[in-house]
XYZ file of N, CA and C in Angstrom:
642
model
N -15.606 -40.679 -1.330
C -15.994 -40.861 0.060
C -14.781 -40.635 0.955
N -14.879 -39.680 1.862
C -13.760 -39.357 2.737
C -13.742 -40.306 3.929
N -12.564 -40.803 4.264
C -12.391 -41.680 5.414
C -11.652 -40.930 6.510
N -12.282 -40.839 7.685
C -11.728 -40.094 8.809
C -11.442 -41.069 9.941
N -10.180 -41.132 10.361
C -9.783 -42.031 11.438
C -10.165 -41.431 12.787
N -10.720 -42.270 13.651
C -11.126 -41.849 14.994
C -10.154 -42.462 15.997
N -9.609 -41.637 16.889
C -8.727 -42.119 17.948
C -9.464 -41.991 19.279
N -9.000 -42.766 20.260
C -9.619 -42.695 21.577
C -10.106 -44.047 22.043
N -11.201 -44.030 22.809
C -11.702 -45.255 23.431
C -12.189 -46.255 22.388
N -12.858 -45.787 21.373
C -13.409 -46.671 20.339
C -12.830 -46.267 18.988
N -11.607 -46.718 18.719
C -10.932 -46.373 17.465
C -11.665 -47.012 16.289
N -11.920 -46.208 15.267
C -12.654 -46.693 14.101
C -12.442 -45.717 12.953
N -13.131 -45.966 11.846
C -13.064 -45.086 10.685
C -14.475 -44.622 10.333
N -14.622 -43.316 10.147
C -15.898 -42.742 9.735
C -15.808 -42.386 8.257
N -16.812 -42.805 7.503
C -16.864 -42.473 6.080
C -17.898 -41.381 5.855
N -17.459 -40.294 5.247
C -18.343 -39.163 4.988
C -18.268 -38.767 3.523
N -19.413 -38.400 2.991
C -19.466 -37.904 1.614
C -19.318 -36.382 1.667
N -18.084 -35.913 1.606
C -17.802 -34.484 1.710
C -17.549 -33.885 0.327
N -18.056 -32.683 0.078
C -17.828 -32.044 -1.225
C -16.401 -31.505 -1.335
N -15.923 -31.356 -2.546
C -14.618 -30.733 -2.751
C -14.687 -29.257 -2.362
N -13.602 -28.768 -1.787
C -13.576 -27.380 -1.335
C -13.641 -26.421 -2.519
N -14.460 -25.407 -2.382
C -14.604 -24.366 -3.400
C -14.239 -23.028 -2.749
N -13.205 -22.369 -3.250
C -12.722 -21.144 -2.625
C -13.791 -20.059 -2.595
N -14.605 -19.994 -3.629
C -15.628 -18.954 -3.687
C -16.654 -19.126 -2.562
N -17.104 -20.373 -2.342
C -18.084 -20.626 -1.286
C -17.471 -20.359 0.085
N -16.247 -20.834 0.303
C -15.574 -20.603 1.581
C -15.393 -19.108 1.834
N -15.038 -18.371 0.789
C -14.872 -16.926 0.926
C -16.186 -16.263 1.310
N -17.278 -16.697 0.684
C -18.587 -16.147 0.995
C -18.941 -16.329 2.472
N -18.708 -17.530 2.980
C -19.077 -17.834 4.364
C -18.186 -17.071 5.340
N -16.891 -16.990 5.056
C -15.980 -16.284 5.952
C -16.307 -14.792 5.995
N -16.570 -14.193 4.844
C -16.929 -12.767 4.808
C -18.222 -12.521 5.581
N -19.182 -13.434 5.437
C -20.441 -13.316 6.173
C -20.204 -13.383 7.683
N -19.339 -14.317 8.101
C -19.025 -14.443 9.527
C -18.385 -13.172 10.072
N -17.379 -12.677 9.366
C -16.651 -11.502 9.851
C -17.531 -10.260 9.827
N -18.447 -10.177 8.859
C -19.365 -9.034 8.813
C -20.269 -9.028 10.039
N -20.730 -10.224 10.450
C -21.592 -10.309 11.626
C -20.845 -9.924 12.896
N -19.518 -10.150 12.921
C -18.731 -9.857 14.122
C -18.408 -8.368 14.263
N -18.543 -7.610 13.178
C -18.163 -6.198 13.244
C -19.003 -5.455 14.272
N -18.352 -4.627 15.055
C -19.042 -3.908 16.116
C -19.971 -2.839 15.570
N -19.556 -2.192 14.505
C -20.410 -1.203 13.859
C -20.704 0.003 14.723
N -19.740 0.408 15.548
C -19.975 1.537 16.465
C -19.296 2.826 16.018
N -18.669 2.827 14.836
C -18.009 4.046 14.347
C -19.047 5.163 14.196
N -18.696 6.351 14.683
C -19.665 7.449 14.672
C -18.946 8.773 14.481
N -19.424 9.588 13.587
C -18.876 10.926 13.385
C -19.995 11.949 13.519
N -19.625 13.186 13.830
C -20.610 14.258 14.002
C -20.806 15.021 12.693
N -22.046 15.281 12.410
C -22.346 16.120 11.256
C -22.204 17.584 11.656
N -22.378 18.497 10.711
C -22.244 19.916 11.021
C -23.328 20.390 11.995
N -24.409 19.642 12.100
C -25.466 19.997 13.039
C -25.154 19.540 14.459
N -24.137 18.671 14.620
C -23.843 18.094 15.928
C -22.584 18.643 16.581
N -21.706 19.286 15.818
C -20.481 19.812 16.413
C -20.799 21.035 17.272
N -19.904 21.277 18.222
C -20.087 22.433 19.100
C -19.468 23.672 18.438
N -20.303 24.500 17.868
C -19.829 25.706 17.174
C -20.987 26.689 17.069
N -20.641 27.943 16.989
C -21.679 28.960 16.849
C -22.325 28.891 15.463
N -23.561 29.275 15.402
C -24.244 29.286 14.120
C -24.212 30.649 13.450
N -23.417 31.544 14.000
C -23.339 32.908 13.459
C -22.584 32.904 12.129
N -23.064 33.688 11.205
C -22.378 33.805 9.921
C -21.024 34.463 10.129
N -19.997 33.888 9.476
C -18.619 34.302 9.737
C -18.391 35.773 9.388
N -18.871 36.189 8.225
C -18.729 37.580 7.782
C -19.791 37.839 6.723
N -19.865 39.054 6.276
C -20.901 39.419 5.314
C -20.819 38.615 4.023
N -21.936 38.487 3.385
C -22.005 37.719 2.146
C -21.213 38.393 1.035
N -21.206 39.704 1.020
C -20.561 40.426 -0.085
C -19.572 41.461 0.438
N -18.671 41.841 -0.418
C -17.798 42.957 -0.130
C -16.511 42.640 0.568
N -16.250 41.403 0.993
C -15.014 41.085 1.721
C -13.923 40.552 0.803
N -14.282 40.101 -0.390
C -13.297 39.506 -1.289
C -13.037 38.039 -0.985
N -13.685 37.517 0.044
C -13.502 36.117 0.413
C -14.644 35.254 -0.150
N -14.457 33.971 -0.052
C -15.506 33.051 -0.492
C -16.735 33.201 0.391
N -17.865 32.825 -0.135
C -19.117 32.929 0.613
C -19.234 31.766 1.606
N -19.337 32.081 2.887
C -19.437 31.055 3.931
C -20.558 31.390 4.885
N -21.045 30.326 5.526
C -22.026 30.511 6.589
C -21.313 30.439 7.928
N -21.576 29.359 8.716
C -20.926 29.222 10.030
C -19.718 28.290 9.931
N -18.939 28.242 11.008
C -17.688 27.472 11.014
C -17.893 25.970 11.223
N -19.115 25.512 11.362
C -19.349 24.075 11.519
C -19.365 23.348 10.168
N -19.172 24.073 9.072
C -19.153 23.445 7.748
C -17.983 22.462 7.642
N -18.134 21.368 6.921
C -17.076 20.354 6.809
C -15.762 20.883 6.248
N -15.782 21.994 5.556
C -14.559 22.515 4.937
C -13.570 23.048 5.969
N -14.045 23.350 7.172
C -13.184 23.949 8.204
C -12.717 22.907 9.216
N -11.513 23.166 9.767
C -11.004 22.334 10.857
C -11.933 22.471 12.059
N -12.342 21.345 12.626
C -13.273 21.375 13.741
C -14.719 21.368 13.309
N -14.953 21.410 12.003
C -16.322 21.371 11.499
C -16.859 19.947 11.457
N -18.088 19.808 11.046
C -18.700 18.487 10.961
C -18.115 17.662 9.833
N -18.418 16.376 9.853
C -17.957 15.456 8.818
C -19.081 15.192 7.836
N -18.786 15.322 6.578
C -19.783 15.051 5.546
C -19.746 13.571 5.156
N -20.883 12.901 5.206
C -21.006 11.496 4.805
C -20.098 10.565 5.611
N -19.878 10.894 6.888
C -19.058 10.043 7.748
C -19.825 8.821 8.228
N -19.122 7.846 8.828
C -19.790 6.624 9.303
C -20.708 6.889 10.482
N -21.777 6.126 10.544
C -22.723 6.159 11.644
C -22.911 4.730 12.158
N -23.317 4.559 13.424
C -23.536 3.191 13.927
C -24.491 2.405 13.034
N -24.082 1.171 12.718
C -24.895 0.338 11.838
C -24.584 -1.128 12.082
N -25.444 -1.967 11.605
C -25.250 -3.409 11.684
C -24.736 -3.900 10.337
N -23.540 -4.482 10.323
C -22.934 -4.939 9.075
C -23.374 -6.348 8.685
N -24.133 -7.018 9.543
C -24.572 -8.374 9.245
C -25.580 -8.412 8.105
N -25.621 -9.543 7.436
C -26.586 -9.745 6.362
C -26.940 -11.230 6.309
N -27.977 -11.555 5.587
C -28.463 -12.932 5.517
C -27.672 -13.736 4.486
N -27.332 -14.953 4.866
C -26.702 -15.895 3.937
C -27.511 -17.191 4.002
N -27.918 -17.752 2.873
C -28.752 -18.961 2.892
C -28.138 -20.083 3.726
N -28.987 -20.815 4.435
C -28.512 -21.913 5.278
C -27.780 -22.968 4.456
N -28.246 -23.194 3.246
C -27.597 -24.198 2.392
C -26.145 -23.816 2.107
N -25.906 -22.528 1.909
C -24.543 -22.061 1.635
C -23.687 -22.198 2.885
N -24.261 -21.881 4.039
C -23.508 -21.987 5.294
C -23.121 -23.440 5.577
N -24.089 -24.341 5.394
C -23.807 -25.762 5.632
C -22.806 -26.302 4.626
N -22.943 -25.870 3.375
C -22.002 -26.302 2.342
C -20.596 -25.803 2.662
N -20.492 -24.558 3.115
C -19.185 -24.015 3.471
C -18.534 -24.794 4.600
N -19.322 -25.176 5.621
C -18.780 -25.958 6.727
C -18.315 -27.331 6.248
N -19.114 -27.970 5.396
C -18.723 -29.276 4.859
C -17.450 -29.170 4.026
N -17.318 -28.082 3.267
C -16.122 -27.884 2.442
C -14.890 -27.619 3.307
N -15.075 -26.890 4.411
C -13.950 -26.636 5.315
C -13.464 -27.943 5.937
N -14.392 -28.798 6.342
C -14.017 -30.113 6.872
C -13.321 -30.945 5.795
N -13.842 -30.873 4.569
C -13.246 -31.621 3.461
C -11.813 -31.158 3.199
N -11.589 -29.846 3.270
C -10.257 -29.301 3.017
C -9.255 -29.806 4.045
N -9.653 -29.825 5.312
C -8.749 -30.313 6.356
C -8.535 -31.827 6.238
N -9.569 -32.546 5.833
C -9.439 -33.991 5.685
C -8.503 -34.339 4.538
N -8.616 -33.628 3.431
C -7.767 -33.899 2.276
C -6.299 -33.592 2.573
N -6.066 -32.626 3.453
C -4.696 -32.289 3.826
C -4.157 -33.184 4.942
N -4.989 -34.079 5.454
C -4.576 -34.947 6.551
C -4.466 -34.213 7.866
N -5.225 -33.145 8.015
C -5.148 -32.304 9.212
C -6.420 -32.378 10.060
N -7.251 -33.385 9.826
C -8.490 -33.548 10.579
C -8.378 -34.790 11.453
N -8.609 -34.592 12.762
C -8.524 -35.700 13.717
C -9.817 -35.762 14.519
N -10.517 -36.910 14.426
C -11.735 -37.123 15.213
C -11.370 -37.901 16.467
N -11.955 -37.529 17.595
C -11.599 -38.119 18.880
C -12.853 -38.655 19.564
N -12.756 -39.880 20.053
C -13.825 -40.471 20.853
C -13.301 -40.650 22.278
N -13.319 -39.583 23.036
C -12.842 -39.638 24.418
C -11.356 -39.339 24.513
N -11.004 -38.366 25.359
C -9.607 -38.002 25.576
C -9.077 -38.799 26.766
N -8.104 -39.682 26.513
C -7.628 -40.618 27.537
C -7.015 -39.911 28.740
N -6.451 -38.728 28.553
C -5.768 -38.071 29.666
C -6.746 -37.513 30.701
N -8.044 -37.613 30.451
C -9.040 -37.153 31.413
C -9.475 -38.250 32.367
N -8.764 -39.383 32.383
C -9.068 -40.434 33.340
C -8.852 -39.933 34.754
N -9.448 -40.617 35.696
C -9.422 -40.149 37.084
C -8.001 -40.016 37.618
N -7.128 -40.939 37.208
C -5.766 -40.893 37.751
C -4.915 -39.798 37.108
N -5.345 -39.259 35.964
C -4.564 -38.232 35.284
C -5.158 -36.839 35.494
N -6.460 -36.708 35.298
C -7.085 -35.398 35.462
C -6.877 -34.520 34.238
N -7.706 -33.471 34.125
C -7.615 -32.569 32.981
C -6.543 -31.520 33.158
N -5.305 -31.928 33.147
C -4.173 -31.019 33.338
C -3.563 -30.649 31.984
N -3.005 -29.450 31.919
C -2.394 -28.993 30.671
C -1.236 -29.891 30.253
N -0.407 -30.300 31.222
C 0.746 -31.143 30.874
C 0.287 -32.496 30.320
N -0.844 -33.005 30.835
C -1.362 -34.271 30.313
C -1.909 -34.099 28.896
N -2.546 -32.957 28.658
C -3.047 -32.687 27.307
C -1.881 -32.569 26.329
N -0.812 -31.880 26.726
C 0.348 -31.737 25.838
C 0.968 -33.093 25.528
N 0.972 -33.983 26.517
C 1.472 -35.336 26.263
C 0.612 -36.069 25.252
N -0.706 -35.925 25.387
C -1.622 -36.542 24.422
C -1.416 -35.941 23.033
N -1.205 -34.633 22.964
C -1.007 -33.961 21.678
C 0.261 -34.470 20.993
N 1.333 -34.637 21.758
C 2.584 -35.149 21.175
C 2.392 -36.558 20.630
N 1.621 -37.372 21.340
C 1.375 -38.734 20.874
C 0.604 -38.755 19.563
N -0.144 -37.697 19.286
C -0.959 -37.632 18.078
C -0.384 -36.676 17.035
N 0.924 -36.407 17.130
C 1.630 -35.682 16.075
C 1.554 -34.176 16.148
N 1.252 -33.607 17.310
C 1.188 -32.154 17.462
C 2.267 -31.695 18.435
N 3.161 -30.841 17.938
C 4.282 -30.396 18.764
C 4.333 -28.879 18.922
N 3.306 -28.185 18.491
C 3.288 -26.733 18.622
C 3.747 -25.992 17.386
N 4.182 -26.704 16.364
C 4.631 -26.052 15.134
C 3.453 -25.630 14.262
N 2.261 -26.136 14.573
C 1.053 -25.795 13.831
C -0.023 -25.317 14.802
N -0.860 -24.408 14.331
C -1.982 -23.979 15.151
C -3.101 -25.019 15.069
N -3.812 -25.181 16.184
C -4.813 -26.236 16.296
C -6.139 -25.634 16.758
N -7.211 -26.046 16.089
C -8.568 -25.662 16.485
C -9.206 -26.881 17.136
N -9.443 -26.795 18.432
C -9.993 -27.900 19.209
C -11.481 -27.660 19.442
N -12.312 -28.575 18.957
C -13.770 -28.454 19.095
C -14.279 -29.666 19.859
N -14.659 -29.439 21.112
C -15.135 -30.536 21.951
C -16.075 -30.022 23.018
N -17.012 -30.872 23.406
C -17.921 -30.548 24.503
C -17.373 -31.034 25.837
N -16.167 -31.595 25.825
C -15.512 -32.043 27.061
C -14.893 -30.827 27.753
N -15.550 -30.348 28.816
C -15.082 -29.138 29.507
C -13.701 -29.330 30.111
N -13.393 -30.549 30.595
C -12.081 -30.812 31.179
C -10.979 -30.633 30.126
N -11.232 -31.124 28.930
C -10.242 -31.002 27.864
C -10.055 -29.548 27.457
N -11.134 -28.805 27.336
C -11.016 -27.388 26.980
C -10.242 -26.617 28.043
N -10.480 -26.943 29.312
C -9.750 -26.265 30.381
C -8.266 -26.620 30.342
N -7.964 -27.870 29.994
C -6.563 -28.298 29.929
C -5.839 -27.632 28.766
N -6.570 -27.298 27.698
C -5.927 -26.769 26.486
C -5.960 -25.252 26.397
N -6.716 -24.576 27.242
C -6.931 -23.144 27.038
C -5.691 -22.287 27.277
N -4.708 -22.811 28.021
C -3.487 -22.041 28.268
C -2.387 -22.327 27.255
N -2.655 -23.204 26.308
C -1.658 -23.520 25.275
C -1.790 -22.476 24.163
N -0.737 -21.706 23.890
C -0.861 -20.581 22.953
C -1.201 -20.962 21.523
N -0.877 -22.171 21.097
C -1.133 -22.553 19.702
C -2.435 -23.324 19.526
N -3.292 -23.303 20.563
C -4.565 -24.013 20.492
C -5.711 -23.048 20.793
N -6.764 -23.119 19.986
C -8.020 -22.421 20.255
C -9.069 -23.480 20.550
N -9.651 -23.439 21.750
C -10.610 -24.459 22.173
C -12.008 -23.862 22.275
N -12.975 -24.508 21.634
C -14.369 -24.078 21.679
C -15.279 -25.292 21.831
N -16.476 -25.107 22.408
C -17.455 -26.201 22.406
C -17.959 -26.464 20.995
N -18.673 -27.563 20.830
C -19.150 -27.956 19.503
C -20.038 -26.879 18.891
N -20.797 -26.178 19.732
C -21.677 -25.125 19.222
C -20.892 -23.998 18.553
N -19.599 -23.886 18.837
C -18.774 -22.827 18.256
C -18.065 -23.219 16.967
N -18.335 -24.419 16.449
C -17.704 -24.858 15.202
C -18.074 -23.903 14.070
N -17.066 -23.374 13.371
C -17.326 -22.407 12.308
C -16.231 -22.466 11.255
N -16.558 -21.976 10.072
C -15.658 -22.062 8.921
C -14.415 -21.198 9.125
N -14.589 -19.992 9.635
C -13.469 -19.062 9.771
C -12.366 -19.637 10.648
N -12.727 -20.190 11.813
C -11.716 -20.737 12.719
C -11.091 -22.009 12.150
N -11.869 -22.791 11.404
C -11.288 -23.982 10.771
C -10.208 -23.576 9.774
N -10.517 -22.556 8.955
C -9.594 -22.171 7.893
C -8.370 -21.421 8.409
N -8.487 -20.742 9.542
C -7.339 -19.971 10.025
C -6.406 -20.781 10.915
N -6.764 -22.040 11.187
C -5.886 -22.925 11.939
C -5.366 -24.027 11.014
N -4.195 -24.542 11.352
C -3.583 -25.576 10.518
C -4.252 -26.933 10.698
N -4.669 -27.236 11.933
C -5.255 -28.538 12.234
C -6.614 -28.387 12.910
N -7.443 -29.429 12.776
C -8.754 -29.466 13.421
C -8.882 -30.762 14.203
N -9.185 -30.619 15.497
C -9.503 -31.765 16.350
C -10.963 -31.616 16.757
N -11.752 -32.661 16.538
C -13.190 -32.550 16.758
C -13.728 -33.832 17.378
N -14.781 -33.694 18.191
C -15.447 -34.865 18.746
C -16.014 -35.718 17.608
N -15.766 -37.024 17.668
C -16.239 -37.915 16.610
C -17.755 -37.928 16.519
N -18.430 -37.728 17.641
C -19.891 -37.769 17.651
C -20.501 -36.668 16.781
N -19.746 -35.601 16.537
C -20.239 -34.515 15.681
C -20.331 -34.974 14.231
N -19.407 -35.821 13.814
C -19.365 -36.270 12.424
C -20.282 -37.444 12.154
N -20.627 -38.208 13.179
C -21.433 -39.407 12.980
C -22.858 -39.125 12.508
N -23.546 -38.081 13.023
C -24.872 -37.785 12.463
C -24.820 -37.495 10.973
N -23.758 -36.823 10.527
C -23.605 -36.548 9.093
C -23.428 -37.846 8.322
N -22.707 -38.807 8.939
C -22.537 -40.106 8.294
C -23.870 -40.831 8.177
N -24.689 -40.770 9.241
C -25.990 -41.427 9.223
C -26.897 -40.817 8.166
N -26.837 -39.463 8.041
C -27.656 -38.792 7.032
C -27.276 -39.228 5.631
N -25.952 -39.294 5.372
C -25.500 -39.687 4.040
C -25.864 -41.135 3.744
N -25.798 -42.007 4.777
C -26.162 -43.416 4.588
C -27.651 -43.557 4.270
N -28.489 -42.781 4.987
C -29.926 -42.865 4.758
C -30.285 -42.361 3.365
N -29.574 -41.313 2.900
C -29.824 -40.809 1.563
C -29.448 -41.841 0.516
N -28.335 -42.573 0.766
C -27.903 -43.607 -0.168
C -28.923 -44.744 -0.229
N -29.426 -45.151 0.942
C -30.419 -46.228 0.985
C -31.702 -45.821 0.277
N -32.122 -44.559 0.488
C -33.325 -44.071 -0.161
C -33.162 -44.058 -1.672
N -31.967 -43.662 -2.138
C -31.708 -43.636 -3.562
C -31.738 -45.032 -4.167
N -31.174 -46.005 -3.432
C -31.171 -47.390 -3.926
C -32.585 -47.948 -3.970
N -33.419 -47.562 -2.977
C -34.783 -48.076 -2.921
C -35.637 -47.579 -4.084
N -35.360 -46.388 -4.568
C -36.151 -45.816 -5.655
C -35.725 -46.326 -7.022
N -34.567 -46.969 -7.088
C -34.078 -47.465 -8.376
C -34.764 -48.778 -8.766
């Protein structure tokens, strides 16, 4: 059972049943994410699309040269491309269970490394302080972040995201943007505690149901 310390207005400990990280599952989810992000706009012209005359270069026989048709053939400079890329969608389906498992494993990996911080309210957003970058940096220093590590900040607090967006070593996204790739490519994860609590409630209900059936 993983224990996650919560800092902020209501300091407490959240207990979550997180699976051990599996590199194969994490790799699957990250590759799926990056495949979906690919633009897929690469395009080449075939011999039917290049601008060239369709006239036969020279007679079929009697010249001593190889047999050729028009200059749009792929063998010639300026000719079409054979089997070149065309616009396509690189995305593919990945089971929801695998995606959820990958996210849980990414959280588990950061928790085991001591790089996961849950927050219940950012104190520097009080009325007298405001959501300023300098106030956020002060809060970060108080919580052990000095810029030597990259940080993935996941919060629905718009003031906090605005305060952190100009800090080069921080990537700030709303909770809806939580994803495995960004968790794994950053050294630390800061997340709203309320995001983890529903998972705690689910695990508790499953435990109670299991005890009731015994």
